[in-house]
Short mmCIF file of C-alpha atoms in Angstrom, two decimals:
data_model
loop_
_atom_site.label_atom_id
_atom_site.label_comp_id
_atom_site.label_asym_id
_atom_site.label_seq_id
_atom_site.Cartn_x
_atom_site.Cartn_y
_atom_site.Cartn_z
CA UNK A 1 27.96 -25.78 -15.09
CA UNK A 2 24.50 -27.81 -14.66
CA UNK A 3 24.23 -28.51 -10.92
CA UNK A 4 21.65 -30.75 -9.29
CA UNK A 5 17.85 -30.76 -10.01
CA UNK A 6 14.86 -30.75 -7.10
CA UNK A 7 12.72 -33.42 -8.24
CA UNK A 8 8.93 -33.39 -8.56
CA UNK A 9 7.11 -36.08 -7.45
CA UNK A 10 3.13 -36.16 -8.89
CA UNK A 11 0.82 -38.45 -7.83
CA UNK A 12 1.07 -41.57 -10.43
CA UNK A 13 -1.09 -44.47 -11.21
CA UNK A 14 -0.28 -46.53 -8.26
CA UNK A 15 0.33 -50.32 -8.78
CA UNK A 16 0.83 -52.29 -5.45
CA UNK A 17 3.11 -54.87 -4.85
CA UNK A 18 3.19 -57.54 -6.46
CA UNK A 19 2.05 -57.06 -9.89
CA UNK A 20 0.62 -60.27 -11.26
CA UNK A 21 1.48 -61.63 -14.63
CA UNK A 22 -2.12 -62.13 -15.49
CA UNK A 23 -2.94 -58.42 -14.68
CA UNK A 24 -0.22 -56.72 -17.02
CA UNK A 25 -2.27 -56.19 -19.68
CA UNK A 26 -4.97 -53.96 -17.25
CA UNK A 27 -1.74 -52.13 -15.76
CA UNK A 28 -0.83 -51.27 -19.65
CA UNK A 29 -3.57 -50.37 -20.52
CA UNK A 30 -3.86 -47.89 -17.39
CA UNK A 31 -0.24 -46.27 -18.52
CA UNK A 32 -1.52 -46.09 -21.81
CA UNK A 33 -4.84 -44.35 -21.53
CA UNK A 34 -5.42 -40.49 -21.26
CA UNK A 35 -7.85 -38.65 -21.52
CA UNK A 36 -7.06 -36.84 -24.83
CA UNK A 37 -4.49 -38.62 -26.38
CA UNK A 38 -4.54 -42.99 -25.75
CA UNK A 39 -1.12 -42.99 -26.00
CA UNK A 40 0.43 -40.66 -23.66
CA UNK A 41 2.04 -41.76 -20.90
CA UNK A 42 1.51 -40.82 -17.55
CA UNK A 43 3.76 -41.29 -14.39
CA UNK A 44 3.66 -45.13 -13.36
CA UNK A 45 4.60 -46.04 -9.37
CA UNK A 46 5.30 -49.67 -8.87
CA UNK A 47 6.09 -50.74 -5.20
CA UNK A 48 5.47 -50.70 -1.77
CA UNK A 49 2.41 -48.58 -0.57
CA UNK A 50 0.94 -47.43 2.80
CA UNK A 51 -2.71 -46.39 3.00
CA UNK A 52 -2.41 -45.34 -0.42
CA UNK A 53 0.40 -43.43 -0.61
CA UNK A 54 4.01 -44.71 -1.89
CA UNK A 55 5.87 -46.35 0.91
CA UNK A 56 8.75 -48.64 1.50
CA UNK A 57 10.91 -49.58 -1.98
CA UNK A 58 9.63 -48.85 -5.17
CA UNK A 59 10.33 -47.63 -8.73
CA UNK A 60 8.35 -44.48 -10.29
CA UNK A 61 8.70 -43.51 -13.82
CA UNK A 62 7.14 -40.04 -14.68
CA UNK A 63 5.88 -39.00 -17.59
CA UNK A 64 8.47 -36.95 -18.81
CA UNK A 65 10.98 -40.03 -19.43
CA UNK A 66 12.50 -39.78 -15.54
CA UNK A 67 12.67 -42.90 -13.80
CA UNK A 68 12.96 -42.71 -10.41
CA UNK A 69 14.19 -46.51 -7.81
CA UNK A 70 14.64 -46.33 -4.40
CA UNK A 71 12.95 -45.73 -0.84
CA UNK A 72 9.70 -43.46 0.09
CA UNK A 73 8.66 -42.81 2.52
CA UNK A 74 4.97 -41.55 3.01
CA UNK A 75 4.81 -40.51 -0.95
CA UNK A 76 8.04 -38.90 -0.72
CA UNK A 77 11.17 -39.83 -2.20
CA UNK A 78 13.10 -39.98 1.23
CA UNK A 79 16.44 -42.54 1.46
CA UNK A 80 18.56 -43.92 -1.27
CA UNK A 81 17.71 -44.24 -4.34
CA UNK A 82 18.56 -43.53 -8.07
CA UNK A 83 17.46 -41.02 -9.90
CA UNK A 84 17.82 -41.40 -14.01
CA UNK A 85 16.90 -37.88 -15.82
CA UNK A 86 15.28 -37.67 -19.11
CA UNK A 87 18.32 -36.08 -20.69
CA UNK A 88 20.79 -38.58 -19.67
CA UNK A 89 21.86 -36.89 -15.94
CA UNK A 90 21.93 -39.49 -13.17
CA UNK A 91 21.77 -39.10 -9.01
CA UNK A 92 22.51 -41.56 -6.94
CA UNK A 93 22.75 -41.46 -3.15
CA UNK A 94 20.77 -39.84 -0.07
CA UNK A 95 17.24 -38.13 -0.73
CA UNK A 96 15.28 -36.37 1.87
CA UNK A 97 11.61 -34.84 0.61
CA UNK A 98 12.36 -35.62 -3.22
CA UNK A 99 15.83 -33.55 -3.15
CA UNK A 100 19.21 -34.88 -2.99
CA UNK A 101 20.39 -34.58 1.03
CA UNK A 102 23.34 -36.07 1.73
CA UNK A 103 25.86 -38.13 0.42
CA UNK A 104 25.65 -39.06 -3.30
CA UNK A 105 27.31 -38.54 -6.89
CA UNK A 106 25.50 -36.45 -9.64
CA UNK A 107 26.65 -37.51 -13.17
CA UNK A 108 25.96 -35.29 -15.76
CA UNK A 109 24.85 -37.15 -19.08
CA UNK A 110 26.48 -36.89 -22.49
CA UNK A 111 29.97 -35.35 -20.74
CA UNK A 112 32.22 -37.16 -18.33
CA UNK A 113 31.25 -34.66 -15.72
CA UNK A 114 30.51 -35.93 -12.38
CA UNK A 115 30.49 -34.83 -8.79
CA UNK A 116 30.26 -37.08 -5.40
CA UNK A 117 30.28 -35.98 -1.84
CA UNK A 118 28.08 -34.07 0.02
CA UNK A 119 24.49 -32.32 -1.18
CA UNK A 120 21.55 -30.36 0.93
CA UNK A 121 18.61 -29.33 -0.95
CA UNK A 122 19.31 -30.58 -3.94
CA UNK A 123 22.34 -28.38 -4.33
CA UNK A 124 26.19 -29.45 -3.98
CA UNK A 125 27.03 -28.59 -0.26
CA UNK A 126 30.00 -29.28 1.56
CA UNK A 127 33.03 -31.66 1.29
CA UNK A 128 33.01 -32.82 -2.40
CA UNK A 129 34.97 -34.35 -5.79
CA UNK A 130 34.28 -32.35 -8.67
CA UNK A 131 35.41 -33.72 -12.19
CA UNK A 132 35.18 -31.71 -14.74
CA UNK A 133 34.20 -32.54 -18.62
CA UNK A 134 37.37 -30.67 -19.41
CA UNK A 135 39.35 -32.69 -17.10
CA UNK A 136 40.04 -30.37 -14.64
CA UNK A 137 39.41 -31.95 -11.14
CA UNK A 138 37.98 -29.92 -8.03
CA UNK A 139 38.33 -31.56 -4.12
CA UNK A 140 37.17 -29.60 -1.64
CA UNK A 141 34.42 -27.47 -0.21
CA UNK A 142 30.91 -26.50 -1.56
CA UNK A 143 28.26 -23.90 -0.56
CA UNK A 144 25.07 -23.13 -2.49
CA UNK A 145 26.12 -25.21 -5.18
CA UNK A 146 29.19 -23.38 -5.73
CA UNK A 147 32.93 -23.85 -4.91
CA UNK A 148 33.18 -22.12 -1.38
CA UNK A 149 36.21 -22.14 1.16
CA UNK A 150 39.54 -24.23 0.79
CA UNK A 151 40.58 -26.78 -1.72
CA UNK A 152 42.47 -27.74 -4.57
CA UNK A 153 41.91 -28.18 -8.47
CA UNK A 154 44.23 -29.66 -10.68
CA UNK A 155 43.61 -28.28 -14.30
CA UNK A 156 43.70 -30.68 -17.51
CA UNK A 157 46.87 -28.58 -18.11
CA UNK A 158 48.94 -30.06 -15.18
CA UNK A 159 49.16 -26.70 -13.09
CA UNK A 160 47.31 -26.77 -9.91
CA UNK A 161 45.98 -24.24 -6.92
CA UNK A 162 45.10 -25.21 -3.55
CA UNK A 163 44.01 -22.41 -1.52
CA UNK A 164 40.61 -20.40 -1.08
CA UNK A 165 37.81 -20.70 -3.36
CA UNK A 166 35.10 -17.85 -2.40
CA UNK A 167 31.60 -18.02 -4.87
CA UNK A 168 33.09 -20.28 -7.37
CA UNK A 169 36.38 -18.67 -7.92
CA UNK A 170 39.92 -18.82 -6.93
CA UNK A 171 40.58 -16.30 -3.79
CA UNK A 172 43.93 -14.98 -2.99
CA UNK A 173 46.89 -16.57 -3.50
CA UNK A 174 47.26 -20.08 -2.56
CA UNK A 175 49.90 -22.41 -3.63
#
């Protein structure tokens, strides 16, 4: 099981709201210049700023293929927002400090894997909905990113358990 990612915020190239047509080309060629190699990409920040820093709504794409939309707050990624990985894994919900706090849904790319309910520090934590890629379904509660204290899964097979869960696995004998 792949469970929830901290994000990393660097500092990007910072392009202030708005961006005018006329000045595209001089924001392109900003994204596309480095120092060793002219084409590498770099992470991009297009928004709302605040003495510099990213503030209010904005969009920031990093240069490993992340794309990040949604609130900052003083050059953090604090409020709702979306978060598209790289590898095809997408958050969407409640951030505080660039990690997911809150309410939200992770969907794990490729598989049709997601979670939704409740998250602190980036990690599933609390009341939640678990679906599994094998289609096993999980409702209940989360600790630490694990399944932790009472619910119920109902297995791709039809049988189903509701009772403790202690560290990710079933714990005594439920129903």
């Amino acid at each position: 099981l792949q469970s929830p990612r901290k994000v990393k915020a660097n500092k990007p190239l910072l392009i202030p709201e708005p961006i005018e047509a006329t000045g595209s080309k001089v924001v392109l060629d900003a994204i596309l210049s480095g120092a060793d190699n002219p084409k590498k990409l770099r992470d991009l920040y297009h928004g709302g700023t605040r003495n510099g820093r990213r503030h209010g709504k904005g969009t920031q794409k990093f240069e490993n293929g992340d794309i990040y939309k949604g609130d900052f707050k003083i050059d953090a990624l604090t409020g709702q927002g979306l978060y598209m990985f790289h590898d095809g894994d997408i958050y969407e919900g409640e951030f505080v400090d660039g990690n997911p706090q809150g309410q939200g849904k992770y969907t794990f790319g490729g598989t049709r894997s997601y979670y939704e309910g409740k998250f602190a520090n980036g990690r599933r934590h609390g009341t939640g909905f678990h679906k599994y890629h094998n289609g096993d379904i999980f409702e209940g509660e989360f600790r630490e990113d694990k399944r932790h204290g009472e619910g119920i899964i109902k297995f791709a097979c039809g049988h189903t358990y509701s009772g403790e869960f202690r560290d990710d696995v079933i714990h005594g004998f439920g129903t």
